[in-house]
Coordinates of N, CA, C and O in Angstrom, one line a residue:
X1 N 147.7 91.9 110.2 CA 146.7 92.9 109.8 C 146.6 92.9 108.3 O 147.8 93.1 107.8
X2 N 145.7 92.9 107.5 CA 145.6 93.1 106.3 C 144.3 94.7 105.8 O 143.5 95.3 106.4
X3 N 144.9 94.7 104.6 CA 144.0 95.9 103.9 C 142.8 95.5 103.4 O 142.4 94.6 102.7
X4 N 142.1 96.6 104.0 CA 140.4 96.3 103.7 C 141.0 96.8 102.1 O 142.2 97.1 101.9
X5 N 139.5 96.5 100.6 CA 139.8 96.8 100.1 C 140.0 98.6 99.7 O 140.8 99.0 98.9
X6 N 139.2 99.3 100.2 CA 139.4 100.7 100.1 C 141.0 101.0 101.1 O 141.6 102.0 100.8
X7 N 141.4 100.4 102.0 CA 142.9 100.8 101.9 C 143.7 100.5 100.9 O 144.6 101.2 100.5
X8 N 143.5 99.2 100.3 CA 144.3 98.7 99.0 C 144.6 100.0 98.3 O 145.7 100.6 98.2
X9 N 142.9 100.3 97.7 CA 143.0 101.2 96.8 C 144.0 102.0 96.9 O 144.9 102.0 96.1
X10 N 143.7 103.0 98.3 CA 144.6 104.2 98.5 C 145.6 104.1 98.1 O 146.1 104.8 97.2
X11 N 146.5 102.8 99.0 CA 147.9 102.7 98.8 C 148.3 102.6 97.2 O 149.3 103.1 96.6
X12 N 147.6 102.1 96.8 CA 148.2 101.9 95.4 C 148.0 103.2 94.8 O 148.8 103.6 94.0
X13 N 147.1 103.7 95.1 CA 147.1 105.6 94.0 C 148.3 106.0 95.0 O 149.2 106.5 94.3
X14 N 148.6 105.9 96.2 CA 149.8 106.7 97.1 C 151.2 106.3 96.2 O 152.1 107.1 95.8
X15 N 151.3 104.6 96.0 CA 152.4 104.4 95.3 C 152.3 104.8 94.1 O 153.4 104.8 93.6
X16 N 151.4 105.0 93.4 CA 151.5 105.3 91.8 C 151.8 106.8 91.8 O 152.3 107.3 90.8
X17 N 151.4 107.7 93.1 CA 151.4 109.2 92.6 C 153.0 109.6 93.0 O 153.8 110.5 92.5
X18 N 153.3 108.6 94.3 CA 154.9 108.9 94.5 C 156.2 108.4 93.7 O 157.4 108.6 93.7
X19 N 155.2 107.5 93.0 CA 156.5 107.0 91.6 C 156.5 107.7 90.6 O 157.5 107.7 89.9
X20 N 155.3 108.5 90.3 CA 155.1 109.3 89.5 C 156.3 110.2 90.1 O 157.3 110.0 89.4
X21 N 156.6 111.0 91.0 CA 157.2 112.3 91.5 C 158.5 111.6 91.5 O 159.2 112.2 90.7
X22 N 159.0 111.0 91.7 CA 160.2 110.4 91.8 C 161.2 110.4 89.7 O 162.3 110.6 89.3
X23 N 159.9 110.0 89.0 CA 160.2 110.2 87.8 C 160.3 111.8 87.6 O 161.3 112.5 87.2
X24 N 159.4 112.2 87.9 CA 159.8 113.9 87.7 C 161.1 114.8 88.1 O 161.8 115.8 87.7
X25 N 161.1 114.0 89.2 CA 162.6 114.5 90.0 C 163.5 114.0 89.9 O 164.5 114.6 90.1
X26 N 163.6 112.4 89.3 CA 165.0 112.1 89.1 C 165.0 112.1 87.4 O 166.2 111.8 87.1
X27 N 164.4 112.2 86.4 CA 164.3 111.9 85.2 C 164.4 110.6 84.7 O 164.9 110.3 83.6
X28 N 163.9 109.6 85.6 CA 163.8 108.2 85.3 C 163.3 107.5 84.3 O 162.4 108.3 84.0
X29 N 163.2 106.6 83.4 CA 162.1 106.0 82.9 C 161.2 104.9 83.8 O 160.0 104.8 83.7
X30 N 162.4 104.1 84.8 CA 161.4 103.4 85.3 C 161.7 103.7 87.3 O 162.6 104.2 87.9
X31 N 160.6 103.4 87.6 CA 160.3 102.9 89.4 C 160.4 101.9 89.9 O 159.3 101.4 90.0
X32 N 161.4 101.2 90.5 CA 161.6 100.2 91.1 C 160.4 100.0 92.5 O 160.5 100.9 93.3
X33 N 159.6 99.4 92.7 CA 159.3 99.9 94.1 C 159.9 98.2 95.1 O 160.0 97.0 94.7
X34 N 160.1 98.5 96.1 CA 161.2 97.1 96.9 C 160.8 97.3 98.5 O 160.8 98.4 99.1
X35 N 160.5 96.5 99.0 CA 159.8 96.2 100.2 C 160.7 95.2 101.5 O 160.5 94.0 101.6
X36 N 161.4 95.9 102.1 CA 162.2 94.5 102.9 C 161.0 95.0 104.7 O 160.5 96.0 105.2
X37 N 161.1 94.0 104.9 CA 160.4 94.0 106.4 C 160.9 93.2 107.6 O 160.1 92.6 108.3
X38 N 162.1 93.2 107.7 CA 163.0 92.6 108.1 C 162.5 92.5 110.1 O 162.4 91.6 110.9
X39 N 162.4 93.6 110.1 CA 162.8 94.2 111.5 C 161.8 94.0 112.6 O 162.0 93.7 113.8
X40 N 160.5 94.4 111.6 CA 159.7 94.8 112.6 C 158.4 94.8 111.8 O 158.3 95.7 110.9
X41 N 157.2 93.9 112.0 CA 155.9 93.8 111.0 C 155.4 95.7 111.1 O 155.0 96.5 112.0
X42 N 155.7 95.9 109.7 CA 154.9 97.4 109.2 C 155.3 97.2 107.7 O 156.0 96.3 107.3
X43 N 154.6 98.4 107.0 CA 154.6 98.4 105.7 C 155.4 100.2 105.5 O 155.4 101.3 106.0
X44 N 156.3 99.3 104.3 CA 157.0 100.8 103.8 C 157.6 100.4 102.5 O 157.8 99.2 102.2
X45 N 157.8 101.2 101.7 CA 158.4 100.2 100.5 C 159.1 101.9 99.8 O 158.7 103.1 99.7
X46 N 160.6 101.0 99.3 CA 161.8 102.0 98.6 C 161.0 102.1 97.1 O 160.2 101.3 96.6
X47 N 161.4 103.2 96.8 CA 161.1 103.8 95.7 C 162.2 104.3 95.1 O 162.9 105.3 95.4
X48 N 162.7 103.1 93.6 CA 164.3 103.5 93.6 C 164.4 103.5 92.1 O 164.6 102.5 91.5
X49 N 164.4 105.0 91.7 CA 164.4 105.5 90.2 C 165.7 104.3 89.3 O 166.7 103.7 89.8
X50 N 165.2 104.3 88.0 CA 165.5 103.1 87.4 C 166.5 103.9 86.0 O 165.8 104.1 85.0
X51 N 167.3 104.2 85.9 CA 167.7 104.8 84.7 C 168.4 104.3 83.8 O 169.7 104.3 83.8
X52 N 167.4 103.8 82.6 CA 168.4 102.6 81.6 C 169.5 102.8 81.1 O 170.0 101.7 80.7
X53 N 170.3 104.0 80.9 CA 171.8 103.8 80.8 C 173.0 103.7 81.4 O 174.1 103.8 81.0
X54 N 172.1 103.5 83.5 CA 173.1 103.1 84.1 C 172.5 101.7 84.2 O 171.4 101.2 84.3
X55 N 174.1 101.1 84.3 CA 173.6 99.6 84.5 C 173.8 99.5 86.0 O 173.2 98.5 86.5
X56 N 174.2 100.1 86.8 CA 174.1 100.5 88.6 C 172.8 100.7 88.8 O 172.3 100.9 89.9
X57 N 172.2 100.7 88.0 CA 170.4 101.1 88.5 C 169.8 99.6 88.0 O 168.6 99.8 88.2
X58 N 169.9 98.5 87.6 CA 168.7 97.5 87.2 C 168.6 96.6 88.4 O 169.1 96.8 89.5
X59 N 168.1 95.9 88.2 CA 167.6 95.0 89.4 C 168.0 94.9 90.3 O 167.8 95.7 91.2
X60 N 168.6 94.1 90.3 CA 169.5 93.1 90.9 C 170.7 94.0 91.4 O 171.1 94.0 92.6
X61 N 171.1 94.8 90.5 CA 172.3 95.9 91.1 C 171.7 96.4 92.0 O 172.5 96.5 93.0
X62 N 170.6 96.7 92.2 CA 170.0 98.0 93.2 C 169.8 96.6 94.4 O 169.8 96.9 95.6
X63 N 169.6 95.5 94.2 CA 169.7 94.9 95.9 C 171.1 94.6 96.1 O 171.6 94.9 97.2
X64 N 171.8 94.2 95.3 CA 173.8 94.2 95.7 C 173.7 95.1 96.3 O 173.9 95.0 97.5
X65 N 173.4 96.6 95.8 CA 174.0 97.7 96.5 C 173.2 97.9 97.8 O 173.8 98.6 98.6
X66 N 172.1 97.4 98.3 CA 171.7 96.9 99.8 C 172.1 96.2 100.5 O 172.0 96.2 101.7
X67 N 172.8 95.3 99.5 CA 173.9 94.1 100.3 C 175.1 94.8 101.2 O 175.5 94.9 102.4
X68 N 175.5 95.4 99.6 CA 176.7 96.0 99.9 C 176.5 97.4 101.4 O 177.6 97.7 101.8
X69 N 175.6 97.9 101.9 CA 175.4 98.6 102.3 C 174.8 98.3 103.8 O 174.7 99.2 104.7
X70 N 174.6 96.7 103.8 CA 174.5 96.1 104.8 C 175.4 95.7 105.3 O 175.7 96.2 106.5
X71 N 176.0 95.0 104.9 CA 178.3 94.9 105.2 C 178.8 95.6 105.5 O 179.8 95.4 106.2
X72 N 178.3 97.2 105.1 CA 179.3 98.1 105.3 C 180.0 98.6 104.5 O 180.7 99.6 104.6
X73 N 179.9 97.8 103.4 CA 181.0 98.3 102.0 C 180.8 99.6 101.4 O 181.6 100.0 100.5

């Protein structure tokens, strides 16, 4: 199934207005937004505040720590 273009739209004001709040609440500078669909065809995507003076928040750290959390560690 794909998005007509007026669902596109929505979702993208839905994700820009929920990254916006996530910046308000966590004091972020940036929004990660990350999408795994592993399981089961639907749409959902993590929204994972980005804060440049931890280095536990950049990229790549924030999927290790999915890794890690898939393992069990």
């Amino acid at each position: 199934m794909e998005f007509t273009a007026a669902e596109a739209s929505d979702w993208g004001c839905a994700v820009r207005d929920a990254s916006d709040l996530v910046k308000q609440i966590s004091g972020c500078e940036r929004v990660y937004a990350i999408a795994f669909g592993e399981g089961a065809q639907h749409l959902h995507l993590h929204l994972i505040p980005r804060h440049l003076n931890e280095p536990a928040s950049k990229a790549w750290a924030v999927a290790d720590l999915y890794r890690d959390m898939d393992r069990g560690d």
